[in-house]
XYZ file of C-alpha atoms in Angstrom:
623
model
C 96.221 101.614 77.169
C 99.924 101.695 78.745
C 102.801 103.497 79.386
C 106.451 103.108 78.766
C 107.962 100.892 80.926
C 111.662 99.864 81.868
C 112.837 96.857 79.963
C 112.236 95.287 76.500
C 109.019 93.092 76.007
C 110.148 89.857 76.066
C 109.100 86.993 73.475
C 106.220 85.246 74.999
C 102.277 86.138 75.729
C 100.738 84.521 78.928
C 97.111 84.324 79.593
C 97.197 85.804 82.853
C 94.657 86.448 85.786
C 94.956 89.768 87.293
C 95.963 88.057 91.087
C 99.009 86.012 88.121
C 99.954 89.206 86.356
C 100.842 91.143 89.498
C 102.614 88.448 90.577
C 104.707 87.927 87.895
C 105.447 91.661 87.633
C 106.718 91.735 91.105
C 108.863 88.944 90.436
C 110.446 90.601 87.296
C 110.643 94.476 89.189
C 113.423 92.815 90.986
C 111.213 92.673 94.593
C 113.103 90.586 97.155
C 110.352 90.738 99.683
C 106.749 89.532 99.817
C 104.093 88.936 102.372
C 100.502 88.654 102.776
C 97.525 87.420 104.486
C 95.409 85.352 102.697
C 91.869 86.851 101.642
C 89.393 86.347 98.716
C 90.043 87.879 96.287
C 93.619 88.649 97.015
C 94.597 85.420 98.166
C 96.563 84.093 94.818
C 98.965 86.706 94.389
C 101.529 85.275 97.567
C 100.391 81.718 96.310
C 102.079 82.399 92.739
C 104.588 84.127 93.811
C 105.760 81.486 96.327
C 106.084 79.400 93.336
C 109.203 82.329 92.480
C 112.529 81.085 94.496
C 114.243 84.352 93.089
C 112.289 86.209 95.965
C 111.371 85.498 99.748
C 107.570 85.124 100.289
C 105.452 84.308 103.357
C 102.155 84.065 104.367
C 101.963 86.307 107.983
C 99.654 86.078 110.723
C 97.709 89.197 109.921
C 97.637 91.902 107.481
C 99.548 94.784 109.484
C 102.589 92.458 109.794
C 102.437 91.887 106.648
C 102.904 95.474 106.147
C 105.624 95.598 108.582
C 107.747 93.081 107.333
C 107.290 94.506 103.650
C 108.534 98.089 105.182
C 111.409 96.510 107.389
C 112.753 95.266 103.537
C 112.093 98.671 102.108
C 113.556 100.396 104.668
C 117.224 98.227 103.887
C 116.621 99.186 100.249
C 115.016 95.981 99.262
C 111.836 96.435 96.921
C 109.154 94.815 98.733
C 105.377 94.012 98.400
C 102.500 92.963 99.863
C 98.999 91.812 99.326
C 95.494 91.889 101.242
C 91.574 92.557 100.525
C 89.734 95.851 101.283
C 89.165 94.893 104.853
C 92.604 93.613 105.350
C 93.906 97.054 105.118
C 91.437 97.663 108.123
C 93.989 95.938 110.102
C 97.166 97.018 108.405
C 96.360 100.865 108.475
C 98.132 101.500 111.889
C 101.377 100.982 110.263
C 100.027 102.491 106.364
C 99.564 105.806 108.586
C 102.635 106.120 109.938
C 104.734 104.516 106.991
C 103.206 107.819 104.904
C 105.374 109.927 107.549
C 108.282 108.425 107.608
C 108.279 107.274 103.842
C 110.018 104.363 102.271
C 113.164 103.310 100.360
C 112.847 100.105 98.603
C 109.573 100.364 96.596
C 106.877 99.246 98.354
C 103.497 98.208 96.563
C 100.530 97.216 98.484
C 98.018 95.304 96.470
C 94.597 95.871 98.350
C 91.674 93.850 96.675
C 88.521 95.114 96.664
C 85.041 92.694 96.417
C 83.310 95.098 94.647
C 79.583 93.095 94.790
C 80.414 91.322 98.138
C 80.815 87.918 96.522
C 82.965 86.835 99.972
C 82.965 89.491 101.541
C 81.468 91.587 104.871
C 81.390 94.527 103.282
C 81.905 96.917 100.250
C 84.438 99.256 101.290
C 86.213 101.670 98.890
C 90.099 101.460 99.264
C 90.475 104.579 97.208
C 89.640 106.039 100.447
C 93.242 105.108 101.861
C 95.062 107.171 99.240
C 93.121 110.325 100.209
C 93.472 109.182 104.319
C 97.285 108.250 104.076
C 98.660 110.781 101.296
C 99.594 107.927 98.545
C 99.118 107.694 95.309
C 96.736 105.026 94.056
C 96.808 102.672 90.627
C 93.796 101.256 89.118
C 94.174 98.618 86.073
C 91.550 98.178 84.067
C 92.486 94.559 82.704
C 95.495 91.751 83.078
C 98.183 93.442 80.706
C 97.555 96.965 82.951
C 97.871 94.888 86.360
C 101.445 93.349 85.297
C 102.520 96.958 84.010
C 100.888 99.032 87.077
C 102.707 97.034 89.273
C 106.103 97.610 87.799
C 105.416 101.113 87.691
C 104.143 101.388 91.235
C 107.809 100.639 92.226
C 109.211 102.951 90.306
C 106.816 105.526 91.576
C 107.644 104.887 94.957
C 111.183 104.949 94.330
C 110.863 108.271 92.732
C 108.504 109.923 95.750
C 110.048 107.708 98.610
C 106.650 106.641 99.747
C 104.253 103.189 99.083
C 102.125 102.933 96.735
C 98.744 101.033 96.698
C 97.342 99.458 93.743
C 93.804 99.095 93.955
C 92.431 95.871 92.055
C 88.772 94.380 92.600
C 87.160 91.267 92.190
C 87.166 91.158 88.453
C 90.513 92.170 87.935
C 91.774 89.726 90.130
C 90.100 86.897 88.769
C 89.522 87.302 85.034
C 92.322 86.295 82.463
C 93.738 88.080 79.867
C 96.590 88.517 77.652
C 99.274 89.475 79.100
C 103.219 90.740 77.430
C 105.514 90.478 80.106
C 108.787 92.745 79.834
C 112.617 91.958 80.549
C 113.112 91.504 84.165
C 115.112 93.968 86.270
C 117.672 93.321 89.213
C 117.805 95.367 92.481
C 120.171 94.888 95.074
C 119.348 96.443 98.416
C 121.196 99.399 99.477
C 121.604 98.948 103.216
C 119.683 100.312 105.999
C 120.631 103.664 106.601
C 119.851 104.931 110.256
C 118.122 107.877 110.800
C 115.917 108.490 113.957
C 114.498 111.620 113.017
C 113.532 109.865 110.206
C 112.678 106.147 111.614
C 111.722 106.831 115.282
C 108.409 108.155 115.248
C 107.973 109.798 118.478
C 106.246 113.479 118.063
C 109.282 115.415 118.165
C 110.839 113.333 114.779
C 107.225 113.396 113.470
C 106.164 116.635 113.489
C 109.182 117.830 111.031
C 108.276 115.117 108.223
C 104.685 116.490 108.334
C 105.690 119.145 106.044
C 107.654 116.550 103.795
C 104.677 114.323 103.370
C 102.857 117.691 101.785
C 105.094 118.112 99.525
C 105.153 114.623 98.430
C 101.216 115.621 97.837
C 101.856 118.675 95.808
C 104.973 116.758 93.452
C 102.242 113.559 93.123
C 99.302 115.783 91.904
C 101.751 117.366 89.225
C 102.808 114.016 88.113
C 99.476 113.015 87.541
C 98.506 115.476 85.616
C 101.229 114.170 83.115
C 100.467 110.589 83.655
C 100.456 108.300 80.692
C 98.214 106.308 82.817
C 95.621 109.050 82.660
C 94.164 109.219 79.454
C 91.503 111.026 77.261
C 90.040 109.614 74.935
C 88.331 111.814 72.409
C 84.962 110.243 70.653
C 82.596 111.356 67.969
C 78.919 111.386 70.464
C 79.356 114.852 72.766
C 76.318 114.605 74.463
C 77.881 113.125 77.296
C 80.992 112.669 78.382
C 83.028 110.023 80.923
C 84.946 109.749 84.248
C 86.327 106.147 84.420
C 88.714 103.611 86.439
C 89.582 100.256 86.770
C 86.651 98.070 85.168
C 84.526 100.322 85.161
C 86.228 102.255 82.213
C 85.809 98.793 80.635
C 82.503 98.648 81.159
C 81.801 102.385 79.733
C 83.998 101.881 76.367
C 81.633 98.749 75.747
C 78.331 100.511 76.448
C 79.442 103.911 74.960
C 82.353 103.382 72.407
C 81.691 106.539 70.780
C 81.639 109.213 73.848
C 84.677 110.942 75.191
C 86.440 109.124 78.103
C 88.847 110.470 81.170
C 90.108 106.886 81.634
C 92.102 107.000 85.379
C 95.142 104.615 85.593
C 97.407 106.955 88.290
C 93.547 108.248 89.867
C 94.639 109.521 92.966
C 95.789 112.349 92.990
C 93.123 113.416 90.742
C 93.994 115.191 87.364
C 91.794 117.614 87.942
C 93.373 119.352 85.064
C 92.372 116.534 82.286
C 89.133 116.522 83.721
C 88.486 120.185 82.916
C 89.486 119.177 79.502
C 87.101 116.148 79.125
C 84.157 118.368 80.260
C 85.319 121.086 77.163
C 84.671 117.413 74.693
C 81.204 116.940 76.007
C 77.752 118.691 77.218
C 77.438 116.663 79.923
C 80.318 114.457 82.589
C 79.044 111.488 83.993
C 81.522 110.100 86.626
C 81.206 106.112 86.667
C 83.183 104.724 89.967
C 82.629 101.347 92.391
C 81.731 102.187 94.881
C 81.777 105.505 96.431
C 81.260 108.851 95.009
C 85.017 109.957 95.738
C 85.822 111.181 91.782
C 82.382 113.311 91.806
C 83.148 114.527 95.083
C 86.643 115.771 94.060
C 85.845 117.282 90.866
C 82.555 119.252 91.800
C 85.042 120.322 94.545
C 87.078 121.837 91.977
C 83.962 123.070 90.045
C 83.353 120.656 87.198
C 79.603 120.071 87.229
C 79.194 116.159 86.612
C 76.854 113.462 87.373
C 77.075 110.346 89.450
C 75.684 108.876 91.923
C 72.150 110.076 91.446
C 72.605 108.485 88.408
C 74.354 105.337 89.084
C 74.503 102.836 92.096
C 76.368 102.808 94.759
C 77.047 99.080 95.089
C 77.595 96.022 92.899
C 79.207 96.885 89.708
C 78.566 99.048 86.554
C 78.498 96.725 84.043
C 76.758 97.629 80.549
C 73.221 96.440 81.580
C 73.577 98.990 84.450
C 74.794 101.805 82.519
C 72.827 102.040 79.382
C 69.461 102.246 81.390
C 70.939 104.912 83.843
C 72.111 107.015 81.102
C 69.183 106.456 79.084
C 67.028 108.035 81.975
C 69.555 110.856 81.888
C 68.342 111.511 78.880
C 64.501 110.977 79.455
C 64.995 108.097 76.657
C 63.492 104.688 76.857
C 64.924 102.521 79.377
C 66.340 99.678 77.484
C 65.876 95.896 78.523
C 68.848 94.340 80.426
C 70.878 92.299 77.527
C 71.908 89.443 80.090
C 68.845 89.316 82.515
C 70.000 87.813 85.752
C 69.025 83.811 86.195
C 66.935 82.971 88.186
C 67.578 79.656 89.993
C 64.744 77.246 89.909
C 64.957 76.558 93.655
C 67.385 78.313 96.199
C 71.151 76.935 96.933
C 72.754 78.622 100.315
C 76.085 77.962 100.333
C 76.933 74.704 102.755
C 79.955 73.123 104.054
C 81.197 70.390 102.431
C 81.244 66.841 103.349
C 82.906 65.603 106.666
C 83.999 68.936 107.158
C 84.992 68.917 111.062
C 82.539 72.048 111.975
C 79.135 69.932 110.809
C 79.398 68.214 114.265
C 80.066 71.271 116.169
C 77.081 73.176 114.810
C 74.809 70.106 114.953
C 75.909 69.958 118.697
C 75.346 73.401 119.762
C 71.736 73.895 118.037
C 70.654 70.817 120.370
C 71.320 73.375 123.006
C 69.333 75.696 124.583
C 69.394 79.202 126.775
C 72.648 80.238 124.511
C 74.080 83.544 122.622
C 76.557 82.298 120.160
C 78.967 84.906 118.566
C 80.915 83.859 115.605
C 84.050 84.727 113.349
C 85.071 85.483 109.971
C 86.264 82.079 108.402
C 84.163 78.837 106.576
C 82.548 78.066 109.701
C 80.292 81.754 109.630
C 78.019 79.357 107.319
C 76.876 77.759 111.101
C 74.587 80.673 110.861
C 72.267 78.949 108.170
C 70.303 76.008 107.861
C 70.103 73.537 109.364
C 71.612 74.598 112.173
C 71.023 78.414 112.805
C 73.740 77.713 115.075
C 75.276 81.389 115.061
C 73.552 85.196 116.064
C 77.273 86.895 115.200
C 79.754 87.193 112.721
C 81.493 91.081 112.715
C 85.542 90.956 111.642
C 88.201 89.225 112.685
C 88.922 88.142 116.065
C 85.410 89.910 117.439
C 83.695 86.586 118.777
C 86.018 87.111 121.608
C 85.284 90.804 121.826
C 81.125 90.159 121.380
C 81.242 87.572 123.749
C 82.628 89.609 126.180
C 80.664 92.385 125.908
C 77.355 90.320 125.581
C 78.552 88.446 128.974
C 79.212 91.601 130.775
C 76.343 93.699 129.380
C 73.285 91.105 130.082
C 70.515 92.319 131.762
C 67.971 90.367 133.329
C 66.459 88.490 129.657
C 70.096 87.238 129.266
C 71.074 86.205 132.978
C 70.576 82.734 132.509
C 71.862 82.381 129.071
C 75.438 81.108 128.321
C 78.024 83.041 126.252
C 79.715 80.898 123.567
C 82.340 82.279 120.877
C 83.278 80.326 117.694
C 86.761 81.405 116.355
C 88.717 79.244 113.450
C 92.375 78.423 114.119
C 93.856 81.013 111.724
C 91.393 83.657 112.286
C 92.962 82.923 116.357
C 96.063 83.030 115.358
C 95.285 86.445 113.257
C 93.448 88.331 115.883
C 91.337 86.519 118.498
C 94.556 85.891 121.096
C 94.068 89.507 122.177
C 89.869 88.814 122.332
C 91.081 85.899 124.950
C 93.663 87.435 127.099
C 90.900 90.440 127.407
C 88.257 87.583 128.584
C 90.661 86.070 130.852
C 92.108 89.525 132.610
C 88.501 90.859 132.668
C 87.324 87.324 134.152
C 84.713 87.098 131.360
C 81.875 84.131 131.872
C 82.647 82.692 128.188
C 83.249 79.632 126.675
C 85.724 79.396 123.267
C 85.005 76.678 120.677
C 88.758 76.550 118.942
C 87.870 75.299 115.583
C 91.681 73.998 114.687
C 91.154 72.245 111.029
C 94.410 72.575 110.253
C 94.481 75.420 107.043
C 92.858 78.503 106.580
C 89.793 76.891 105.053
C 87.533 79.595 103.507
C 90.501 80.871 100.922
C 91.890 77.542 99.845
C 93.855 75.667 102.862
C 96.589 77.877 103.253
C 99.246 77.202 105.674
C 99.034 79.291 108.818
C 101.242 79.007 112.564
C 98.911 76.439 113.297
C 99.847 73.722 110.708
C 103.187 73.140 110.970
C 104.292 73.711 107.317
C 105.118 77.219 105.910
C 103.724 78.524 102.276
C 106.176 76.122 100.412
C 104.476 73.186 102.439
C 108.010 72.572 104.128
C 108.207 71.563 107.694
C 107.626 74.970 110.212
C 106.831 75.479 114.173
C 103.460 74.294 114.718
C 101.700 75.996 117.665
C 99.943 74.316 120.143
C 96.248 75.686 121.030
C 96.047 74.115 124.229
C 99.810 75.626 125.894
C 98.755 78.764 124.215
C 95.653 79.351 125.603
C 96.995 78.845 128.859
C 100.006 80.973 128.269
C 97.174 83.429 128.035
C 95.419 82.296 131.518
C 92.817 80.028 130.939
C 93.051 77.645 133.590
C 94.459 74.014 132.411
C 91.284 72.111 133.443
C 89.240 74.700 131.467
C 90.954 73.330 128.503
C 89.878 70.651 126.643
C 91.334 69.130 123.067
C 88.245 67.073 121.567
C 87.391 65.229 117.985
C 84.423 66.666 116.294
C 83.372 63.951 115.322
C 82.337 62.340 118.661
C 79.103 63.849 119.039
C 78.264 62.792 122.472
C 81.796 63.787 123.572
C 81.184 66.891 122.679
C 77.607 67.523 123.958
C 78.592 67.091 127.351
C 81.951 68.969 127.022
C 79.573 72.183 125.856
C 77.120 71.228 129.201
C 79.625 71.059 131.379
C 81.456 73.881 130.320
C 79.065 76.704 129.749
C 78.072 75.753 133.634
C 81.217 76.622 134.582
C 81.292 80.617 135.668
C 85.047 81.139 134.411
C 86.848 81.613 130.740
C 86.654 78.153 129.270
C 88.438 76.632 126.061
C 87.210 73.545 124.140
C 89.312 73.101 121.060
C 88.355 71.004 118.291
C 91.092 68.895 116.610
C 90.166 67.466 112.866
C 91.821 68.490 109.640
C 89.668 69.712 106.783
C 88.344 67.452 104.399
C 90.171 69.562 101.669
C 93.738 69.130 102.821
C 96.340 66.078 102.307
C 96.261 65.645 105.798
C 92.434 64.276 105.837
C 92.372 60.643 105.743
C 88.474 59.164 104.282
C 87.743 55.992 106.068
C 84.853 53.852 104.697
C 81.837 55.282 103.713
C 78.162 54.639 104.643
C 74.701 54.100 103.486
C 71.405 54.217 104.173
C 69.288 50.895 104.231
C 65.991 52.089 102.995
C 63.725 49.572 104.987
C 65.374 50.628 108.000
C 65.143 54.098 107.505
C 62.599 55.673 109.309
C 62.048 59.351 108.260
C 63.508 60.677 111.412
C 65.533 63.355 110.111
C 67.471 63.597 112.353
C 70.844 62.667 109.919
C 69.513 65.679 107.864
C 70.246 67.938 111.193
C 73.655 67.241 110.837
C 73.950 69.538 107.708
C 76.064 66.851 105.542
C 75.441 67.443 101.904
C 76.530 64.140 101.053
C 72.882 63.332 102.657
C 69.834 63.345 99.903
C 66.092 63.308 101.159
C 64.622 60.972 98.564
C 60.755 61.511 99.645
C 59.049 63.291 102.055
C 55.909 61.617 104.196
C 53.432 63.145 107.041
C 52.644 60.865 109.718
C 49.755 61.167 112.729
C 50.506 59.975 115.832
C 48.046 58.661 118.351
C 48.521 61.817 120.182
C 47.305 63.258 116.656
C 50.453 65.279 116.202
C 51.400 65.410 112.569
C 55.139 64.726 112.372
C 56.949 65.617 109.354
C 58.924 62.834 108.188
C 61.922 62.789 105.393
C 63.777 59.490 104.298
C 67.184 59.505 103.057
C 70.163 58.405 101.249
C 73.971 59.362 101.325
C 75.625 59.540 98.068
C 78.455 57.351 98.992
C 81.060 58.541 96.525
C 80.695 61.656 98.243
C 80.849 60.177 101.909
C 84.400 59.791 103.777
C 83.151 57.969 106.650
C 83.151 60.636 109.200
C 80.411 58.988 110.744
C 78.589 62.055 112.287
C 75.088 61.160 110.497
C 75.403 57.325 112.314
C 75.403 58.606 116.130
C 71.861 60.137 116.323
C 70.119 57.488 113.937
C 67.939 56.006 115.901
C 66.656 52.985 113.859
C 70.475 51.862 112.547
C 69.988 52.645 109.511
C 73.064 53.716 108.323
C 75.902 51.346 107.423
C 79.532 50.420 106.113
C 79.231 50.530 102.139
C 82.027 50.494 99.423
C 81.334 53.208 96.967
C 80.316 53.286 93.360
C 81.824 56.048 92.143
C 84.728 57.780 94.914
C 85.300 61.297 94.709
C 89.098 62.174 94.591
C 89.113 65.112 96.960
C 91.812 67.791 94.517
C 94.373 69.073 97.639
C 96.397 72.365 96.785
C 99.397 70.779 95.871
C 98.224 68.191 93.240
């Protein structure tokens, strides 16, 4: 399933992920230059190939400088690369669409990461769509060995057509290992920036010329496809109906079909619409199988192939076997067949919670004890406020839009909302990344809303990464660390609207909120505790529960800490014959680090110093 490649295969096999292979193979194409943002499931391409000193790597503040910096080395003849998720692109595609114009030099690969089944993501986006929107050409590997050898060739293809290339890879690419043969390793050394404003200056009048150049580019791309080796037909013995596959999803078909004819895409955009004509002579029938969108179908019913999809098949999740035998056995008006691997069903329901100590348990507990409030959250670990127990946020959009929401909500309330106060929760990377606009827009437009900076100190949800804010770069060294508070009123919040609090105090906290949301003016109140996950966490002593003491209060349990274990549950009647729930506790102390935020609203005392049993060694990234 590959094509010839530059290079002799070296000696050794590695069992590879996808996110490992492509990062190896931009090591050995010789790439000098690679940045990213990080983003499940994307995220462990940069980490690996930080671990390569042959080659400059960083992790950038967002996703479109990451772009920028990967063209500003392709445009001195350096290969370059760069990786993000689906909805990263989202952010980078103000420079993709202009980088299609003007072209590149140095190959340029952009790895975009699709969550095909939404396992962390917002959405289910399709970034097959940006090879059609920007006029690139788009690879798709179906497996570990194709995402080390797409990746060398995507340089060479941009090389040969002067223009990026992205390589589409989803969730189970990224993340499943395989078997992978890497090949010798090649050496590139830049060829210099050669200046050219009708080429690099994209004002209309240099733009308008390279319009016609980017065409071309279309019409030289579409012929090359055609003659792909990455394109493939595979002939099979069963003609009743015939394939359209990609990615996984040809995986998927070969396993549930291994006997019908398969178009299996590799280079599939532009669209060979050429070897699809000749896959629908090998079959009655052409049943396109793509995640997500119906982009393939579209395209070749365009060109007047009749085929099936979509009616057929889903439009989300993936097509796995048990989704494709049943579809195509309805095509056929056969018996659906029983899933093979029915889904499991849990015996009780686990939401996903934060872990223990983290730094945004207090926050959350703190601003569900308030009342007459509109919350708007962020994209980052702390979007889990929204669930229980704390139902603690009513927003969470993209990046950076708490600021934008809260805005919005503050200046469109009507008369429900006047006396309700605007609050927007924003982590200290997803700030960094695109919520510094959201603020200076509150601040100039004299919004009435308060900011809770959540600084912990990494970019929690994706693994701790290092961001501005942490003062260490992606090789852990020593970097600028920004500082929240200056910045914030760099960007015109007042200095006494500022405030630089621990978590952890509770009560602290409380009446920062109060006083705060009072307060008619942009307001920030930033939150200063590492994550539990990083080196930089220090556990103090943990704590138990002294069962005679407990009363059933619950009120620990608010808190959200899963280190905290109801042990029985009891209703009680009170002389005012109110029935009051009541739930006693314990804390699994080789879990607990002693953050203390279940002690401040037990009533009763309950909770004390204890050594633990059993500690939990917290694993940090760089053990």
């Amino acid at each position: 399933m590959g094509a010839s490649l530059p290079g002799s295969v070296v000696a050794s096999r590695l069992f590879l992920s996808g996110n490992e292979a492509v990062a190896l193979a931009v090591r050995d194409a010789g790439c000098r230059v690679a940045a990213a943002y990080p983003g499940t499931p994307s995220t462990e391409i940069l980490e690996e190939l930080a671990k390569y000193p042959e080659l400059y790597a960083e992790w950038s503040v967002n996703e479109k400088v990451s772009l920028e910096v990967a063209l500003g080395a392709s445009m001195v003849g350096a290969r370059a690369f760069c990786a993000m998720k689906h909805v990263g692109l989202n952010v980078a595609s103000d420079a993709l669409m202009t980088m299609t114009v003007t072209g590149t030099e140095g190959g340029l690969v952009i790895a975009v990461a699709d969550d095909v089944g939404m396992s962390s993501s917002q959405n289910e986006q399709d970034s097959r769509y940006w090879g059609r929107f920007a006029h690139v050409p788009v690879y798709e590997p179906a497996d570990a060995q194709e995402a080390y050898d797409m990746t060398r060739a995507a340089f060479a293809l941009s090389e040969a057509h002067r223009c990026p290339v992205i390589l589409r890879l989803t969730t189970r690419i990224c993340h499943v290992k395989g078997r992978v043969q890497p090949r010798e390793r090649e050496a590139h050394e830049p060829a210099g920036f050669a200046k050219d404003a009708r080429r690099w200056v994209m004002v209309p009048g240099n733009a308008k010329p390279r319009l016609p150049l980017m065409h071309q580019r279309d019409d030289a791309l579409r012929a090359e496809a055609e003659t792909s080796e990455w394109n493939t037909l595979y002939e099979g013995s069963d003609r009743r109906l015939g394939f359209v596959a990609s990615g996984p999803a040809f995986m998927h078909v070969r396993e549930a079909f291994p006997d019908a004819p398969v178009l299996k895409l590799g280079l599939s955009h532009p669209l060979p619409i050429e070897r699809a004509r000749q896959l629908a002579t090998m079959a009655d029938r052409v049943l396109v199988v793509e995640e997500t969108e119906p982009l393939v179908e579209t395209e070749l019913r365009a060109a007047g192939i009749a085929c099936f999809g979509k009616e057929v098949l889903p439009r989300i999740g993936e097509l796995a076997p048990d989704v494709l035998r049943p579809a195509v056995a309805g095509m056929f008006g056969e018996p659906v067949p029983k899933a093979v691997h029915a889904a499991l069903q849990a015996v009780f329901p686990r939401p996903p919670t934060m872990c223990v100590a983290c730094p945004h348990l207090g926050i959350y507990y703190t601003l569900a004890q308030l009342r007459n409030i509109n919350i708007s959250g962020d994209i980052g670990c702390y979007s889990l406020g929204a669930g229980q127990p704390w139902n603690a946020l009513d927003t969470c959009i993209s990046m950076g839009a708490s600021m934008g929401v809260a805005l919005g909500m503050d200046k469109g309330r009507g008369e429900a909302d006047a006396k309700k106060s605007v609050v927007a929760v924003i982590g200290d990377s997803t700030f960094l990344h695109m919520g510094m606009q959201g603020l200076l827009d509150i601040v100039w437009n004299r919004g009435n809303v308060t900011v809770l900076l959540l600084d912990n100190r990494a970019v929690g949800m994706t693994g701790g990464q290092e961001n501005p804010g942490t003062g260490r770069d992606i090789h852990g060294e020593d970097a600028p660390r920004i500082d929240f508070a200056r910045l914030c009123e760099a960007l015109g919040v007042k200095k006494e609207r500022i405030r630089v609090l621990d978590p952890y105090q509770l009560p602290v906290l409380f009446k920062a909120l109060r006083e705060e949301t009072k307060i008619p003016e942009p307001s920030v109140i930033i939150t200063d505790r590492p994550c539990v996950l990083i080196d930089h966490y220090e556990a103090t002593q943990p704590y138990k529960v002294i069962a005679d003491k407990c009363t059933g209060c619950g009120n620990c349990i608010d808190v959200g800490c899963p280190a905290i274990h109801v042990t029985r549950r009891a209703t009680e009647v009170k002389p005012s014959g109110k029935e009051v729930e009541l739930a006693f506790v314990r804390i699994e102390t080789s879990a607990c680090t002693g953050c203390g935020l279940c002690v401040q609203p037990c009533a009763p005392e309950a909770i004390v110093h204890a050594a633990p049993e059993h500690p939990v060694n917290f694993l940090h990234k760089n053990v």
